[in-house]
mmCIF file of C-alpha atoms in Angstrom:
data_model
loop_
_atom_site.group_PDB
_atom_site.id
_atom_site.type_symbol
_atom_site.label_atom_id
_atom_site.label_comp_id
_atom_site.label_asym_id
_atom_site.label_seq_id
_atom_site.Cartn_x
_atom_site.Cartn_y
_atom_site.Cartn_z
ATOM 1 C CA MET A 511 5.684 -6.827 15.276
ATOM 2 C CA GLN A 512 9.320 -7.727 14.712
ATOM 3 C CA ARG A 513 8.734 -7.996 10.959
ATOM 4 C CA ILE A 514 7.162 -4.525 10.805
ATOM 5 C CA GLU A 515 9.858 -3.004 13.020
ATOM 6 C CA GLY A 516 12.476 -4.593 10.745
ATOM 7 C CA ILE A 517 10.919 -3.019 7.648
ATOM 8 C CA ILE A 518 10.925 0.374 9.383
ATOM 9 C CA GLU A 519 14.542 0.010 10.534
ATOM 10 C CA ARG A 520 15.775 -1.143 7.120
ATOM 11 C CA THR A 521 13.952 1.700 5.354
ATOM 12 C CA VAL A 522 15.552 4.260 7.686
ATOM 13 C CA SER A 523 19.046 2.757 7.476
ATOM 14 C CA SER A 524 18.952 2.352 3.681
ATOM 15 C CA HIS A 525 17.746 5.959 3.170
ATOM 16 C CA ARG A 526 15.067 4.702 0.761
ATOM 17 C CA GLY A 527 12.410 6.822 2.487
ATOM 18 C CA SER A 528 12.284 9.712 4.959
ATOM 19 C CA LEU A 529 10.647 8.913 8.290
ATOM 20 C CA VAL A 530 8.413 11.865 9.195
ATOM 21 C CA ALA A 531 6.206 10.394 11.953
ATOM 22 C CA GLY A 532 6.171 7.404 14.300
ATOM 23 C CA GLY A 533 8.545 4.513 13.866
ATOM 24 C CA ASP A 534 9.087 3.478 17.489
ATOM 25 C CA ARG A 535 7.004 1.366 19.857
ATOM 26 C CA LEU A 536 4.675 3.264 22.125
ATOM 27 C CA ARG A 537 6.300 4.076 25.455
ATOM 28 C CA ASP A 538 3.186 4.683 27.590
ATOM 29 C CA GLU A 539 0.868 2.161 29.255
ATOM 30 C CA LEU A 540 0.809 0.195 25.979
ATOM 31 C CA SER A 541 4.585 -0.317 25.904
ATOM 32 C CA GLY A 542 4.296 -3.970 26.930
ATOM 33 C CA GLY A 543 2.115 -4.841 23.936
ATOM 34 C CA PHE A 544 2.457 -4.988 20.206
ATOM 35 C CA PHE A 545 1.611 -1.366 19.440
ATOM 36 C CA LEU A 546 3.189 1.055 16.980
ATOM 37 C CA PRO A 547 1.921 4.572 16.409
ATOM 38 C CA PRO A 548 0.963 5.576 12.871
ATOM 39 C CA THR A 549 4.258 5.683 10.988
ATOM 40 C CA ILE A 550 4.721 7.768 7.842
ATOM 41 C CA PHE A 551 7.559 7.700 5.307
ATOM 42 C CA MET A 552 7.836 10.337 2.563
ATOM 43 C CA ASP A 553 9.785 10.120 -0.701
ATOM 44 C CA VAL A 554 9.811 6.316 -0.626
ATOM 45 C CA ASP A 555 11.812 4.610 -3.356
ATOM 46 C CA PRO A 556 9.186 2.692 -5.381
ATOM 47 C CA ASP A 557 11.493 -0.324 -5.619
ATOM 48 C CA SER A 558 12.297 -0.423 -1.891
ATOM 49 C CA GLU A 559 11.268 -3.167 0.485
ATOM 50 C CA LEU A 560 8.729 -0.832 2.089
ATOM 51 C CA ALA A 561 7.055 -0.019 -1.230
ATOM 52 C CA GLN A 562 7.094 -3.654 -2.376
ATOM 53 C CA THR A 563 5.799 -5.299 0.827
ATOM 54 C CA GLU A 564 2.305 -5.683 2.231
ATOM 55 C CA VAL A 565 3.199 -4.356 5.668
ATOM 56 C CA PHE A 566 -0.206 -4.881 7.352
ATOM 57 C CA GLY A 567 0.729 -2.449 10.089
ATOM 58 C CA PRO A 568 0.246 1.256 10.740
ATOM 59 C CA VAL A 569 2.864 2.293 8.174
ATOM 60 C CA LEU A 570 2.138 4.667 5.296
ATOM 61 C CA SER A 571 4.489 4.875 2.326
ATOM 62 C CA VAL A 572 4.251 8.090 0.262
ATOM 63 C CA THR A 573 5.785 8.299 -3.208
ATOM 64 C CA SER A 574 5.338 11.222 -5.574
ATOM 65 C CA PHE A 575 4.721 10.883 -9.301
ATOM 66 C CA ARG A 576 5.046 13.193 -12.321
ATOM 67 C CA ASP A 577 1.675 12.661 -13.961
ATOM 68 C CA GLU A 578 -1.235 10.243 -14.208
ATOM 69 C CA ASP A 579 0.590 7.701 -16.381
ATOM 70 C CA HIS A 580 3.611 7.700 -14.063
ATOM 71 C CA GLY A 581 1.345 7.238 -11.029
ATOM 72 C CA VAL A 582 -0.394 4.250 -12.629
ATOM 73 C CA GLU A 583 2.967 2.782 -13.663
ATOM 74 C CA LEU A 584 4.306 3.061 -10.103
ATOM 75 C CA ALA A 585 1.154 1.544 -8.605
ATOM 76 C CA ASN A 586 1.176 -1.355 -11.058
ATOM 77 C CA ARG A 587 4.913 -1.971 -10.472
ATOM 78 C CA SER A 588 4.038 -3.405 -7.068
ATOM 79 C CA LEU A 589 4.257 -7.163 -6.612
ATOM 80 C CA PHE A 590 0.881 -6.979 -4.875
ATOM 81 C CA GLY A 591 -2.573 -5.831 -5.852
ATOM 82 C CA LEU A 592 -5.073 -6.241 -3.050
ATOM 83 C CA GLY A 593 -6.614 -2.773 -3.278
ATOM 84 C CA ALA A 594 -6.023 0.683 -4.667
ATOM 85 C CA PHE A 595 -7.361 4.082 -3.663
ATOM 86 C CA LEU A 596 -7.467 7.265 -5.682
ATOM 87 C CA SER A 597 -8.727 10.766 -5.066
ATOM 88 C CA THR A 598 -9.896 13.051 -7.849
ATOM 89 C CA GLN A 599 -12.610 15.547 -8.723
ATOM 90 C CA ASN A 600 -12.505 14.440 -12.348
ATOM 91 C CA LEU A 601 -14.952 11.606 -13.102
ATOM 92 C CA ASN A 602 -13.289 10.769 -16.428
ATOM 93 C CA ARG A 603 -9.920 10.473 -14.679
ATOM 94 C CA ALA A 604 -11.469 8.272 -11.972
ATOM 95 C CA HIS A 605 -12.786 5.831 -14.581
ATOM 96 C CA ARG A 606 -9.587 5.904 -16.651
ATOM 97 C CA VAL A 607 -7.232 5.355 -13.698
ATOM 98 C CA ALA A 608 -9.466 2.752 -12.019
ATOM 99 C CA ALA A 609 -9.512 0.742 -15.255
ATOM 100 C CA ALA A 610 -5.716 1.001 -15.601
ATOM 101 C CA LEU A 611 -4.882 -0.092 -12.041
ATOM 102 C CA ASN A 612 -4.050 -3.762 -11.556
ATOM 103 C CA ALA A 613 -5.737 -4.275 -8.184
ATOM 104 C CA GLY A 614 -8.376 -6.504 -6.651
ATOM 105 C CA TYR A 615 -10.566 -3.463 -6.031
ATOM 106 C CA VAL A 616 -10.288 0.264 -6.564
ATOM 107 C CA SER A 617 -11.915 2.808 -4.290
ATOM 108 C CA VAL A 618 -12.427 6.383 -5.472
ATOM 109 C CA ASN A 619 -12.501 9.329 -3.036
ATOM 110 C CA GLY A 620 -12.712 7.202 0.081
ATOM 111 C CA PHE A 621 -13.464 3.685 1.155
ATOM 112 C CA ALA A 622 -17.047 2.669 0.537
ATOM 113 C CA GLY A 623 -16.525 -0.880 1.757
ATOM 114 C CA LEU A 624 -16.924 -4.146 -0.045
ATOM 115 C CA THR A 625 -20.200 -5.715 -0.954
ATOM 116 C CA PRO A 626 -20.799 -9.475 -0.905
ATOM 117 C CA ALA A 627 -22.689 -9.123 -4.192
ATOM 118 C CA ALA A 628 -19.524 -8.189 -6.104
ATOM 119 C CA PRO A 629 -16.495 -10.366 -6.879
ATOM 120 C CA PHE A 630 -13.549 -9.558 -4.638
ATOM 121 C CA GLY A 631 -9.993 -10.677 -4.315
ATOM 122 C CA GLY A 632 -6.421 -9.654 -4.734
ATOM 123 C CA VAL A 633 -4.300 -9.924 -7.835
ATOM 124 C CA LYS A 634 -0.640 -10.759 -8.282
ATOM 125 C CA ASN A 635 0.770 -11.885 -4.896
ATOM 126 C CA SER A 636 -2.185 -10.567 -2.849
ATOM 127 C CA GLY A 637 -5.121 -12.456 -1.480
ATOM 128 C CA PHE A 638 -6.475 -15.713 -2.867
ATOM 129 C CA GLY A 639 -7.626 -14.688 -6.332
ATOM 130 C CA ARG A 640 -11.177 -13.853 -7.379
ATOM 131 C CA GLU A 641 -13.880 -15.619 -5.426
ATOM 132 C CA GLY A 642 -11.452 -18.170 -3.999
ATOM 133 C CA ARG A 643 -9.917 -19.201 -7.337
ATOM 134 C CA ALA A 644 -6.296 -18.960 -6.220
ATOM 135 C CA GLY A 645 -3.749 -18.293 -8.913
ATOM 136 C CA ARG A 646 -6.184 -17.624 -11.762
ATOM 137 C CA ASP A 647 -5.976 -13.845 -11.452
ATOM 138 C CA ARG A 648 -2.215 -13.557 -11.050
#
């Protein structure tokens, strides 16, 4: 909780993203626990701590991009690559972008879930590699 709150505080104080929702602990009957409301930052600097950290909390980082190539470049700039999600009505774009993303898995137009029949794992500094082979996919 302290780690996530620190990321939020540093993002606000460094002006490397605009906080548009959440950000503070809940103040109701859950105030004694480790609960944050969904927190959303817009216009996040792609090289900021928030954009380059696996937060694993209810924090969404939104960064705009100029075009498809710029979007892929920003996504692949991350030090992590557990999963990627994209939304499109264009099947050719879905295949092209999914192939270009450096991520353990890519979900198109929603999250269909993972299947035990398919290899899974993160790339770069995420997860434990493909099928438990740590370091081979980094």
